[in-house]
Short mmCIF file of C-alpha atoms in Angstrom, two decimals:
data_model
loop_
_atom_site.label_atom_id
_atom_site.label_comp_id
_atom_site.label_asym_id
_atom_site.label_seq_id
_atom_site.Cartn_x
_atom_site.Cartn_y
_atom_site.Cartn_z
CA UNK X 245 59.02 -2.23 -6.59
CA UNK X 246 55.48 -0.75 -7.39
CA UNK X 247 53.95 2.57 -7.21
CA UNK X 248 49.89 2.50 -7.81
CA UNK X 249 49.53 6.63 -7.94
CA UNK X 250 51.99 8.56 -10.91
CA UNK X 251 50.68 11.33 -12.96
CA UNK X 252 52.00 12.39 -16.43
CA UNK X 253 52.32 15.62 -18.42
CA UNK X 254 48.37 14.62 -19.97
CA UNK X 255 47.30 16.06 -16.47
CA UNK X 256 49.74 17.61 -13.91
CA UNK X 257 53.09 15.97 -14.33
CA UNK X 258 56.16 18.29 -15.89
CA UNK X 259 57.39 14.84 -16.85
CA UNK X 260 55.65 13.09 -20.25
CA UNK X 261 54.01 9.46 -20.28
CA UNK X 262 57.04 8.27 -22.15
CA UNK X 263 59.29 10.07 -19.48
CA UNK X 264 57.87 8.65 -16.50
CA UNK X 265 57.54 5.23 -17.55
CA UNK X 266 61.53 5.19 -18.87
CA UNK X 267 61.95 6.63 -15.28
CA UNK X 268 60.12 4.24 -13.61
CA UNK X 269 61.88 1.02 -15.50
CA UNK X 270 65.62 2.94 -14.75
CA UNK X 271 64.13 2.69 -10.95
CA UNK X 272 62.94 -1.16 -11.39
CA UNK X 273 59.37 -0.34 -10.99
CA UNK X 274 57.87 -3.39 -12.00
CA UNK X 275 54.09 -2.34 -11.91
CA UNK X 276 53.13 1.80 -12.31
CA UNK X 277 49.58 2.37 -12.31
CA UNK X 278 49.30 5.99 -14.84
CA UNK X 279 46.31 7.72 -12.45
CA UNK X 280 46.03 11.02 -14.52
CA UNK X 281 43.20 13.32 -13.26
CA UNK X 282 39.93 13.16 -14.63
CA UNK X 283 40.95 11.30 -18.05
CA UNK X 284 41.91 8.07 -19.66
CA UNK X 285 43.56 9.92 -22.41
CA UNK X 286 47.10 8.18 -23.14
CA UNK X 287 46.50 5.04 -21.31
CA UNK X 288 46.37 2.85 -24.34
CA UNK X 289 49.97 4.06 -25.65
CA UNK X 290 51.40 3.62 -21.59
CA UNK X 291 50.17 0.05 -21.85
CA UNK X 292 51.77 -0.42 -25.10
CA UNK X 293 54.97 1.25 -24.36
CA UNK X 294 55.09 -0.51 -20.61
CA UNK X 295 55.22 -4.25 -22.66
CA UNK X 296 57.79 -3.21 -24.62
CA UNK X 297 60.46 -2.01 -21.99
CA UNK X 298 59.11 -4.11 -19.17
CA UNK X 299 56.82 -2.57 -16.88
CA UNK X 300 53.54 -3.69 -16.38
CA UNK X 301 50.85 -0.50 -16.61
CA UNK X 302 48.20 -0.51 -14.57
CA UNK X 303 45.21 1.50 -16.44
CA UNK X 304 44.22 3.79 -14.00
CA UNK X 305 42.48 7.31 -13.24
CA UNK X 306 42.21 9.59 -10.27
CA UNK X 307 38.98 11.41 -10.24
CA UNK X 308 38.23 14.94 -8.75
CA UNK X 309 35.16 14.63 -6.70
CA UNK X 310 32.98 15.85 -3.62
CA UNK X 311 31.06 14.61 -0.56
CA UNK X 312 28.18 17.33 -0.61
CA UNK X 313 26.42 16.07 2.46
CA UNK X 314 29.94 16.12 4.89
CA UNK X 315 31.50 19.04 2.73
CA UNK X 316 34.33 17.10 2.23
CA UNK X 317 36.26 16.32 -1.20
CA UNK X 318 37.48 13.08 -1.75
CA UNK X 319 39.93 11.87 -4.94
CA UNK X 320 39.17 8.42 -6.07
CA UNK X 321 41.44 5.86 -8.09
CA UNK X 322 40.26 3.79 -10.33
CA UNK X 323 42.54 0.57 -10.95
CA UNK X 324 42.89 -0.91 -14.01
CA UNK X 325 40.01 0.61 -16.16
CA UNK X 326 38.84 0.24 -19.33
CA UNK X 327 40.41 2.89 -21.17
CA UNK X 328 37.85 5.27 -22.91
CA UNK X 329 34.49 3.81 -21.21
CA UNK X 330 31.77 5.89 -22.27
CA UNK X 331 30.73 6.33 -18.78
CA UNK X 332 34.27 7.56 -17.85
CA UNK X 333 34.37 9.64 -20.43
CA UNK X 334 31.15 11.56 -20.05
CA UNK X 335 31.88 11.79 -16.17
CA UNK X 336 35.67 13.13 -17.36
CA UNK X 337 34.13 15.47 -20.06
CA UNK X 338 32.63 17.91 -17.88
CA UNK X 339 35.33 17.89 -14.72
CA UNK X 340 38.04 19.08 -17.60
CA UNK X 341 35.62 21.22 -18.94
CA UNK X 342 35.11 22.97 -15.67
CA UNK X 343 38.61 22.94 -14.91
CA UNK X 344 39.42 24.48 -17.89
CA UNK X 345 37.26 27.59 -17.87
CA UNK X 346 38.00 27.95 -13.88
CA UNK X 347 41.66 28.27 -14.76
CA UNK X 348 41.01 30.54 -17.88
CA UNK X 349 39.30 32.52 -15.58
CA UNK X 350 41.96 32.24 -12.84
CA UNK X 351 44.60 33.63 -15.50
CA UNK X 352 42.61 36.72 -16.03
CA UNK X 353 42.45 37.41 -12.32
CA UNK X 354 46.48 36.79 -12.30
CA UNK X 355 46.75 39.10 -14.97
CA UNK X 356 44.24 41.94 -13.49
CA UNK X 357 46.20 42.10 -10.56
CA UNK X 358 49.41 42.93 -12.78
CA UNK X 359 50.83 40.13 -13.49
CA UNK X 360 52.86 40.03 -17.02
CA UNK X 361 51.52 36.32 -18.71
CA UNK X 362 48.52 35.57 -21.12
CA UNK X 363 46.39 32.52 -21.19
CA UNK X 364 48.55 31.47 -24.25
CA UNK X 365 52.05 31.90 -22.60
CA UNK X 366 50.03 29.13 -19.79
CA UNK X 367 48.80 26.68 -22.57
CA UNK X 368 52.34 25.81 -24.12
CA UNK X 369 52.49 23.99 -20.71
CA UNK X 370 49.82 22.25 -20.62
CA UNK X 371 49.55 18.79 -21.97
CA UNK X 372 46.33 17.74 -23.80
CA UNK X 373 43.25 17.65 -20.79
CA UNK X 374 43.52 21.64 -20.32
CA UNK X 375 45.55 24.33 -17.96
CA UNK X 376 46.17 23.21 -14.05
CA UNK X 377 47.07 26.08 -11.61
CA UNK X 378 50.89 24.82 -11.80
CA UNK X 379 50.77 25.59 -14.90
CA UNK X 380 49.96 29.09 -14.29
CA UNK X 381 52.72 29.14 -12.09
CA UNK X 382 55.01 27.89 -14.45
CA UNK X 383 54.43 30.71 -16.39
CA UNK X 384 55.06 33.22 -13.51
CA UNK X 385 57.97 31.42 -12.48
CA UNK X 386 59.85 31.84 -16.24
CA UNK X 387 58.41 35.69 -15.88
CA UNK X 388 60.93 35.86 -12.71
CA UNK X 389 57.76 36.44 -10.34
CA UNK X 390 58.60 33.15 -8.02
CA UNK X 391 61.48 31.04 -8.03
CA UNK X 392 59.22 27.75 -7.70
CA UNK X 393 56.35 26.63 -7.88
CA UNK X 394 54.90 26.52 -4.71
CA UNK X 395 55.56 29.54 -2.09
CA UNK X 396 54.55 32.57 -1.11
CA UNK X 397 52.86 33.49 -4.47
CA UNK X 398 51.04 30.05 -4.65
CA UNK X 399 49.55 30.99 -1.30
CA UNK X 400 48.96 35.04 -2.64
CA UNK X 401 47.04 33.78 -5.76
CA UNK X 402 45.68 30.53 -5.03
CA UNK X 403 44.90 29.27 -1.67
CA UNK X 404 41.33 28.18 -0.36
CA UNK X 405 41.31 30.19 2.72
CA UNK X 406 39.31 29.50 5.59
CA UNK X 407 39.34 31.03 9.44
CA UNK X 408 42.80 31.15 9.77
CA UNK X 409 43.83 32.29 5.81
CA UNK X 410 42.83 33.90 3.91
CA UNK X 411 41.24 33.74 0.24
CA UNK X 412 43.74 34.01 -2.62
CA UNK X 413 43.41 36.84 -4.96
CA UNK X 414 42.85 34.52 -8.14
CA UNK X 415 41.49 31.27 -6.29
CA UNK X 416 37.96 30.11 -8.36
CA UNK X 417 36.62 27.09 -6.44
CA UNK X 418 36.13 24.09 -8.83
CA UNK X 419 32.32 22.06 -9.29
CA UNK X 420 33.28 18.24 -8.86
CA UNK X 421 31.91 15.14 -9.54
CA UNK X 422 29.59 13.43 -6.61
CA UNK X 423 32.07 11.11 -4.96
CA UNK X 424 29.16 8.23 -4.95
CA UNK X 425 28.97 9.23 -8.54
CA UNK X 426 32.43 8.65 -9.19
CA UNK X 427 32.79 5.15 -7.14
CA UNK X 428 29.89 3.69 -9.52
CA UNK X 429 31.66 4.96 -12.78
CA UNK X 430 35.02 3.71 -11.94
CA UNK X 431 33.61 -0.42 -11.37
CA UNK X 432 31.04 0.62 -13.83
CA UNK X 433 34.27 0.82 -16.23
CA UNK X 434 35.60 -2.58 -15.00
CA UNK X 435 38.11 -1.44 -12.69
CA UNK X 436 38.61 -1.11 -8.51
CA UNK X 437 37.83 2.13 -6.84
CA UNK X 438 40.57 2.92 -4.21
CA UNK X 439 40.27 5.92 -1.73
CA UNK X 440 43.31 8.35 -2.40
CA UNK X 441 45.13 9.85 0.47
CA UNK X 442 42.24 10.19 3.00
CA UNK X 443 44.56 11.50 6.06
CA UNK X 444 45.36 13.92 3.31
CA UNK X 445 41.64 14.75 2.78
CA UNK X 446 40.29 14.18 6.25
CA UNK X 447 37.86 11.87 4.97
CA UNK X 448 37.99 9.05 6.81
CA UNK X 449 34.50 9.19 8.48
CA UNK X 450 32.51 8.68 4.96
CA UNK X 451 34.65 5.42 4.37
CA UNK X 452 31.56 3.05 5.84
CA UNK X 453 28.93 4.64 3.10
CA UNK X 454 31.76 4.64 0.40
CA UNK X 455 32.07 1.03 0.59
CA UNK X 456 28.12 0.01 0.58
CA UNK X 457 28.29 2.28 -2.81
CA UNK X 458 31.69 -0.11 -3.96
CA UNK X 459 34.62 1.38 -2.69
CA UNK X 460 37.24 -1.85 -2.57
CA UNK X 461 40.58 -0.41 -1.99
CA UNK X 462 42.39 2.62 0.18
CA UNK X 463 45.62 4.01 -0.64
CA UNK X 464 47.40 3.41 2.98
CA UNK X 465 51.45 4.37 2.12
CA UNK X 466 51.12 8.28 0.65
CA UNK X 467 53.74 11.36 1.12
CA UNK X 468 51.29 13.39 2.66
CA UNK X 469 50.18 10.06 5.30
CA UNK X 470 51.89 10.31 8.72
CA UNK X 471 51.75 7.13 10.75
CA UNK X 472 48.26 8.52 12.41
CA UNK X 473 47.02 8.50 8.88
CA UNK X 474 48.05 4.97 8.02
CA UNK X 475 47.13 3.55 11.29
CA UNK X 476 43.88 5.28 10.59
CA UNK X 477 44.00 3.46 7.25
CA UNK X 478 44.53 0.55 8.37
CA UNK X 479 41.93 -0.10 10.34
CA UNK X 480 39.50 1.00 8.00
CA UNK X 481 41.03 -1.56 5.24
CA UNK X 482 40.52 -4.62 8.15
CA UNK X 483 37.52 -3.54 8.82
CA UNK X 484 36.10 -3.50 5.22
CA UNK X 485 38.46 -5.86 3.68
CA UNK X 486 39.98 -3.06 1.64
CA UNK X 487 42.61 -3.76 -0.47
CA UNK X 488 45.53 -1.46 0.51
CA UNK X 489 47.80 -0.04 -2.00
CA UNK X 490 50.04 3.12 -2.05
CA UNK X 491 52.00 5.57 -4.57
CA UNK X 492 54.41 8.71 -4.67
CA UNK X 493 51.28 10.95 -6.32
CA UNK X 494 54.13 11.77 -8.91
CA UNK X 495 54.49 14.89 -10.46
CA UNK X 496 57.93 15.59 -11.07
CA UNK X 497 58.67 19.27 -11.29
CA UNK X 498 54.89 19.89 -10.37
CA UNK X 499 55.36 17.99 -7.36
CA UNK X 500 54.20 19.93 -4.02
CA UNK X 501 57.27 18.22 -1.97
CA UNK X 502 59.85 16.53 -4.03
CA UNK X 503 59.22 12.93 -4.24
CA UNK X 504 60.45 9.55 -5.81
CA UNK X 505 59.15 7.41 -7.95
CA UNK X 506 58.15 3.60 -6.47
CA UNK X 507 56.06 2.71 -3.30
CA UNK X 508 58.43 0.23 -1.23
CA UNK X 509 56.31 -0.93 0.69
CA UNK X 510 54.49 -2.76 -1.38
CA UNK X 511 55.13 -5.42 -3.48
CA UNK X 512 52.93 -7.78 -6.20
CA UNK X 513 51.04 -8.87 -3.77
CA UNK X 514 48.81 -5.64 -4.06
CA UNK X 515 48.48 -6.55 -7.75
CA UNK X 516 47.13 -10.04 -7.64
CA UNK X 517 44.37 -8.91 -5.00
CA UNK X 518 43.82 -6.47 -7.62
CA UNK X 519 43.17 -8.74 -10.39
CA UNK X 520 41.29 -10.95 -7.98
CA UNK X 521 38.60 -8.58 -7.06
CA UNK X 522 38.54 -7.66 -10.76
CA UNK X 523 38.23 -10.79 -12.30
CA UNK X 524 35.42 -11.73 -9.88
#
């Protein structure tokens, strides 16, 4: 089995880079591509600790970016990287950056409206690219203000809003990346952009001018796809000649729905096209 979307505790995952890998290798995962957002930091020790208990890492990075002319966000993978590419790096720099002082800033909000944490009670969470909103949570939920992390409070504090919602109370929207931007850094860092849950997104109608920028791959099997989405998906990926690939989006305790590690649907197949369209 192979799953080409898992996160670890370096981003959004409760669950450690050692942790998830063991996990994945008790599940005979064969292939896990490590898509933390926004960084490459770990990715080097995954690929290292992957050869020695048997399961081959795919270097990989899911970045947080923005189509400003449809108003859209889009996430976009990038398959087997080179870890620590200056370009990535300077493109990752300023996302955690951002997300950082958004989500200091989101704390303060939590706590003007009453709630008892601090910014250092959300930190011990956090695990080396800066504080994510479920970490925030996390906090809450130890302070016996939730019992998990996603519910009514989630929705009190943090959602988007729009015309039917409205606006959490502590919700700071985020600055992304361009998601042209992003496409060119990921092959400009040797690896394969994929398009991450676009049913998800509702993004399919910028897929044409994503792939005259470079976009090669679209993640078709996703928990949040129904089978509109991956029809949807498909067609797109015959169209273009997309390579299709899939994941859980693993995040363990952080998870939005509970999930399992491993993508059965594919198999290593989706790894040699990889490597082909790399190696080209």
């Amino acid at each position: 089995m192979i799953d080409l979307h898992v996160h670890t505790k370096i981003s959004d995952n409760s669950l450690s880079t050692d942790e998830v890998i063991r996990l994945a290798k008790k599940k005979g995962i064969t292939h896990l591509a490590i898509t933390d957002h926004d960084t490459t930091k770990g990715l080097q020790e995954a690929v290292s600790l992957g050869q020695e208990i048997g399961v081959g890492i795919v270097p990989g990075i899911e970045i947080s970016a923005y189509d400003y002319q449809r108003n859209k966000r889009a996430h976009i993978l990038g398959m087997y990287i080179e870890p620590g590419h200056p370009a990535l790096d300077l493109l990752c720099t300023s996302l955690i950056q951002s997300r950082n002082q958004a989500s200091h800033d989101m704390v303060r909000k939590v706590m003007d409206a009453g709630y008892d944490i601090s910014w250092e009670a959300v930190q011990k969470y956090e695990g080396g690219t800066g504080v994510y909103k479920q970490h925030i949570m996390h906090a809450l939920l130890e302070k016996g203000y939730c019992e998990s992390i996603y519910g009514d409070l989630y929705k009190k504090l943090f959602q988007r809003g729009g015309t039917s919602e409205p606006q959490g109370i502590a919700y700071i929207k985020l600055e992304y990346v361009d998601a042209q931007t992003a496409i060119r850094t990921v092959r400009e860092a040797g690896g394969i952009a994929v398009l991450a849950h676009p049913g998800q997104l509702r993004n399919f109608d910028a897929i044409d001018d994503w792939v005259e920028l470079g976009l090669e791959g679209i993640e078709l099997y996703h928990p949040s796809h129904n089978e509109e989405d991956r029809q949807t998906s498909l067609r797109y990926a015959q169209k273009h000649n997309l390579i299709i690939t899939g994941g859980s989006d693993f995040h363990g305790f952080y998870g939005e729905k509970p999930v399992e590690l491993g993508c059965p649907e594919l198999d290593k197949e989706c790894i040699n096209e990889l490597l082909s369209r790399k190696n080209k």
